[in-house]
């Protein structure tokens, strides 16, 4: 592969990535602020617990509380997709 072909491939990849980013941002604009905050909270809790599992092979009580809080926020923000296991 020549340097020109590599540059062209890289640019095509960058263009596709940017188009995908714009598409995702447009989809996120339809979410309410409460929903965005719930997703961010859940993501942060999952990341923290995952990091602790990788580093210490253990999760802390703070991780458990964060996951529980994030689950509650997700259930409140997305009641139509967050079905409680005891309700089904």
mmCIF file with all atom_site columns, C-alpha atoms in Angstrom:
data_model
loop_
_atom_site.group_PDB
_atom_site.id
_atom_site.type_symbol
_atom_site.label_atom_id
_atom_site.label_alt_id
_atom_site.label_comp_id
_atom_site.label_asym_id
_atom_site.label_entity_id
_atom_site.label_seq_id
_atom_site.pdbx_PDB_ins_code
_atom_site.Cartn_x
_atom_site.Cartn_y
_atom_site.Cartn_z
_atom_site.occupancy
_atom_site.B_iso_or_equiv
_atom_site.pdbx_formal_charge
_atom_site.auth_seq_id
_atom_site.auth_comp_id
_atom_site.auth_asym_id
_atom_site.auth_atom_id
_atom_site.pdbx_PDB_model_num
ATOM 1  C CA . UNK A 1 1  ? 0.000   0.000  0.000  1.00 0.00 ? 1  UNK A CA 1
ATOM 2  C CA . UNK A 1 2  ? 1.437   3.326  -1.028 1.00 0.00 ? 2  UNK A CA 1
ATOM 3  C CA . UNK A 1 3  ? 1.564   6.321  1.308  1.00 0.00 ? 3  UNK A CA 1
ATOM 4  C CA . UNK A 1 4  ? -1.120  8.006  -0.813 1.00 0.00 ? 4  UNK A CA 1
ATOM 5  C CA . UNK A 1 5  ? -3.434  5.009  -0.450 1.00 0.00 ? 5  UNK A CA 1
ATOM 6  C CA . UNK A 1 6  ? -2.795  4.932  3.278  1.00 0.00 ? 6  UNK A CA 1
ATOM 7  C CA . UNK A 1 7  ? -3.614  8.633  3.524  1.00 0.00 ? 7  UNK A CA 1
ATOM 8  C CA . UNK A 1 8  ? -6.797  8.135  1.491  1.00 0.00 ? 8  UNK A CA 1
ATOM 9  C CA . UNK A 1 9  ? -7.874  5.173  3.645  1.00 0.00 ? 9  UNK A CA 1
ATOM 10 C CA . UNK A 1 10 ? -7.172  7.120  6.804  1.00 0.00 ? 10 UNK A CA 1
ATOM 11 C CA . UNK A 1 11 ? -9.223  10.075 5.562  1.00 0.00 ? 11 UNK A CA 1
ATOM 12 C CA . UNK A 1 12 ? -12.121 7.825  4.581  1.00 0.00 ? 12 UNK A CA 1
ATOM 13 C CA . UNK A 1 13 ? -12.029 6.229  8.020  1.00 0.00 ? 13 UNK A CA 1
ATOM 14 C CA . UNK A 1 14 ? -11.922 9.650  9.697  1.00 0.00 ? 14 UNK A CA 1
ATOM 15 C CA . UNK A 1 15 ? -14.865 10.853 7.594  1.00 0.00 ? 15 UNK A CA 1
ATOM 16 C CA . UNK A 1 16 ? -16.934 7.774  8.512  1.00 0.00 ? 16 UNK A CA 1
ATOM 17 C CA . UNK A 1 17 ? -16.052 8.196  12.185 1.00 0.00 ? 17 UNK A CA 1
ATOM 18 C CA . UNK A 1 18 ? -17.100 11.848 12.110 1.00 0.00 ? 18 UNK A CA 1
ATOM 19 C CA . UNK A 1 19 ? -20.373 11.014 10.349 1.00 0.00 ? 19 UNK A CA 1
ATOM 20 C CA . UNK A 1 20 ? -21.105 8.385  13.013 1.00 0.00 ? 20 UNK A CA 1
ATOM 21 C CA . UNK A 1 21 ? -20.286 10.853 15.801 1.00 0.00 ? 21 UNK A CA 1
ATOM 22 C CA . UNK A 1 22 ? -22.676 13.424 14.316 1.00 0.00 ? 22 UNK A CA 1
ATOM 23 C CA . UNK A 1 23 ? -25.392 10.778 13.942 1.00 0.00 ? 23 UNK A CA 1
ATOM 24 C CA . UNK A 1 24 ? -25.009 9.738  17.577 1.00 0.00 ? 24 UNK A CA 1
ATOM 25 C CA . UNK A 1 25 ? -25.092 13.347 18.772 1.00 0.00 ? 25 UNK A CA 1
ATOM 26 C CA . UNK A 1 26 ? -28.305 13.950 16.834 1.00 0.00 ? 26 UNK A CA 1
ATOM 27 C CA . UNK A 1 27 ? -29.895 10.899 18.420 1.00 0.00 ? 27 UNK A CA 1
ATOM 28 C CA . UNK A 1 28 ? -28.820 12.083 21.873 1.00 0.00 ? 28 UNK A CA 1
ATOM 29 C CA . UNK A 1 29 ? -30.509 15.433 21.326 1.00 0.00 ? 29 UNK A CA 1
ATOM 30 C CA . UNK A 1 30 ? -33.852 13.650 21.576 1.00 0.00 ? 30 UNK A CA 1
ATOM 31 C CA . UNK A 1 31 ? -33.127 12.522 25.137 1.00 0.00 ? 31 UNK A CA 1
ATOM 32 C CA . UNK A 1 32 ? -34.309 14.498 28.136 1.00 0.00 ? 32 UNK A CA 1
ATOM 33 C CA . UNK A 1 33 ? -31.690 15.892 30.521 1.00 0.00 ? 33 UNK A CA 1
ATOM 34 C CA . UNK A 1 34 ? -32.764 13.389 33.182 1.00 0.00 ? 34 UNK A CA 1
ATOM 35 C CA . UNK A 1 35 ? -32.130 10.529 30.762 1.00 0.00 ? 35 UNK A CA 1
ATOM 36 C CA . UNK A 1 36 ? -28.683 11.806 29.777 1.00 0.00 ? 36 UNK A CA 1
ATOM 37 C CA . UNK A 1 37 ? -27.726 12.217 33.447 1.00 0.00 ? 37 UNK A CA 1
ATOM 38 C CA . UNK A 1 38 ? -28.956 8.690  34.213 1.00 0.00 ? 38 UNK A CA 1
ATOM 39 C CA . UNK A 1 39 ? -26.878 7.227  31.401 1.00 0.00 ? 39 UNK A CA 1
ATOM 40 C CA . UNK A 1 40 ? -23.772 9.147  32.498 1.00 0.00 ? 40 UNK A CA 1
ATOM 41 C CA . UNK A 1 41 ? -24.282 8.055  36.107 1.00 0.00 ? 41 UNK A CA 1
ATOM 42 C CA . UNK A 1 42 ? -24.695 4.411  35.118 1.00 0.00 ? 42 UNK A CA 1
ATOM 43 C CA . UNK A 1 43 ? -21.682 4.553  32.855 1.00 0.00 ? 43 UNK A CA 1
ATOM 44 C CA . UNK A 1 44 ? -19.505 6.095  35.584 1.00 0.00 ? 44 UNK A CA 1
ATOM 45 C CA . UNK A 1 45 ? -20.633 3.491  38.145 1.00 0.00 ? 45 UNK A CA 1
ATOM 46 C CA . UNK A 1 46 ? -19.949 0.632  35.744 1.00 0.00 ? 46 UNK A CA 1
ATOM 47 C CA . UNK A 1 47 ? -16.522 2.022  34.842 1.00 0.00 ? 47 UNK A CA 1
ATOM 48 C CA . UNK A 1 48 ? -15.523 2.439  38.489 1.00 0.00 ? 48 UNK A CA 1
ATOM 49 C CA . UNK A 1 49 ? -16.659 -1.067 39.436 1.00 0.00 ? 49 UNK A CA 1
ATOM 50 C CA . UNK A 1 50 ? -14.939 -2.523 36.371 1.00 0.00 ? 50 UNK A CA 1
ATOM 51 C CA . UNK A 1 51 ? -11.684 -0.742 37.225 1.00 0.00 ? 51 UNK A CA 1
ATOM 52 C CA . UNK A 1 52 ? -11.831 -2.009 40.802 1.00 0.00 ? 52 UNK A CA 1
ATOM 53 C CA . UNK A 1 53 ? -12.462 -5.550 39.627 1.00 0.00 ? 53 UNK A CA 1
ATOM 54 C CA . UNK A 1 54 ? -9.487  -5.355 37.259 1.00 0.00 ? 54 UNK A CA 1
ATOM 55 C CA . UNK A 1 55 ? -7.152  -3.804 39.835 1.00 0.00 ? 55 UNK A CA 1
ATOM 56 C CA . UNK A 1 56 ? -8.232  -5.446 43.087 1.00 0.00 ? 56 UNK A CA 1
ATOM 57 C CA . UNK A 1 57 ? -10.518 -8.306 41.994 1.00 0.00 ? 57 UNK A CA 1
ATOM 58 C CA . UNK A 1 58 ? -13.030 -6.769 44.390 1.00 0.00 ? 58 UNK A CA 1
ATOM 59 C CA . UNK A 1 59 ? -15.716 -4.130 44.428 1.00 0.00 ? 59 UNK A CA 1
ATOM 60 C CA . UNK A 1 60 ? -16.239 -1.819 47.353 1.00 0.00 ? 60 UNK A CA 1
ATOM 61 C CA . UNK A 1 61 ? -19.426 -0.846 49.139 1.00 0.00 ? 61 UNK A CA 1
ATOM 62 C CA . UNK A 1 62 ? -19.147 2.507  47.345 1.00 0.00 ? 62 UNK A CA 1
ATOM 63 C CA . UNK A 1 63 ? -19.227 0.640  44.022 1.00 0.00 ? 63 UNK A CA 1
ATOM 64 C CA . UNK A 1 64 ? -22.293 -1.311 45.105 1.00 0.00 ? 64 UNK A CA 1
ATOM 65 C CA . UNK A 1 65 ? -24.064 1.867  46.196 1.00 0.00 ? 65 UNK A CA 1
ATOM 66 C CA . UNK A 1 66 ? -23.129 3.637  42.962 1.00 0.00 ? 66 UNK A CA 1
ATOM 67 C CA . UNK A 1 67 ? -24.465 0.735  40.891 1.00 0.00 ? 67 UNK A CA 1
ATOM 68 C CA . UNK A 1 68 ? -27.681 0.671  42.914 1.00 0.00 ? 68 UNK A CA 1
ATOM 69 C CA . UNK A 1 69 ? -28.121 4.443  42.540 1.00 0.00 ? 69 UNK A CA 1
ATOM 70 C CA . UNK A 1 70 ? -27.402 4.252  38.819 1.00 0.00 ? 70 UNK A CA 1
ATOM 71 C CA . UNK A 1 71 ? -29.927 1.424  38.405 1.00 0.00 ? 71 UNK A CA 1
ATOM 72 C CA . UNK A 1 72 ? -32.581 3.501  40.182 1.00 0.00 ? 72 UNK A CA 1
ATOM 73 C CA . UNK A 1 73 ? -31.837 6.525  37.984 1.00 0.00 ? 73 UNK A CA 1
ATOM 74 C CA . UNK A 1 74 ? -32.031 4.396  34.853 1.00 0.00 ? 74 UNK A CA 1
ATOM 75 C CA . UNK A 1 75 ? -35.355 2.894  35.968 1.00 0.00 ? 75 UNK A CA 1
ATOM 76 C CA . UNK A 1 76 ? -36.763 6.373  36.630 1.00 0.00 ? 76 UNK A CA 1
ATOM 77 C CA . UNK A 1 77 ? -35.448 7.857  33.373 1.00 0.00 ? 77 UNK A CA 1
ATOM 78 C CA . UNK A 1 78 ? -36.369 4.892  31.158 1.00 0.00 ? 78 UNK A CA 1
ATOM 79 C CA . UNK A 1 79 ? -39.419 3.232  32.732 1.00 0.00 ? 79 UNK A CA 1
ATOM 80 C CA . UNK A 1 80 ? -40.432 1.683  29.419 1.00 0.00 ? 80 UNK A CA 1
ATOM 81 C CA . UNK A 1 81 ? -37.186 -0.285 29.013 1.00 0.00 ? 81 UNK A CA 1
ATOM 82 C CA . UNK A 1 82 ? -36.024 -0.854 32.600 1.00 0.00 ? 82 UNK A CA 1
ATOM 83 C CA . UNK A 1 83 ? -38.251 -3.672 33.735 1.00 0.00 ? 83 UNK A CA 1
ATOM 84 C CA . UNK A 1 84 ? -37.782 -4.598 37.381 1.00 0.00 ? 84 UNK A CA 1
ATOM 85 C CA . UNK A 1 85 ? -37.062 -8.355 37.723 1.00 0.00 ? 85 UNK A CA 1
ATOM 86 C CA . UNK A 1 86 ? -39.878 -8.817 40.266 1.00 0.00 ? 86 UNK A CA 1
ATOM 87 C CA . UNK A 1 87 ? -42.486 -7.179 38.024 1.00 0.00 ? 87 UNK A CA 1
ATOM 88 C CA . UNK A 1 88 ? -42.261 -9.602 35.149 1.00 0.00 ? 88 UNK A CA 1
#
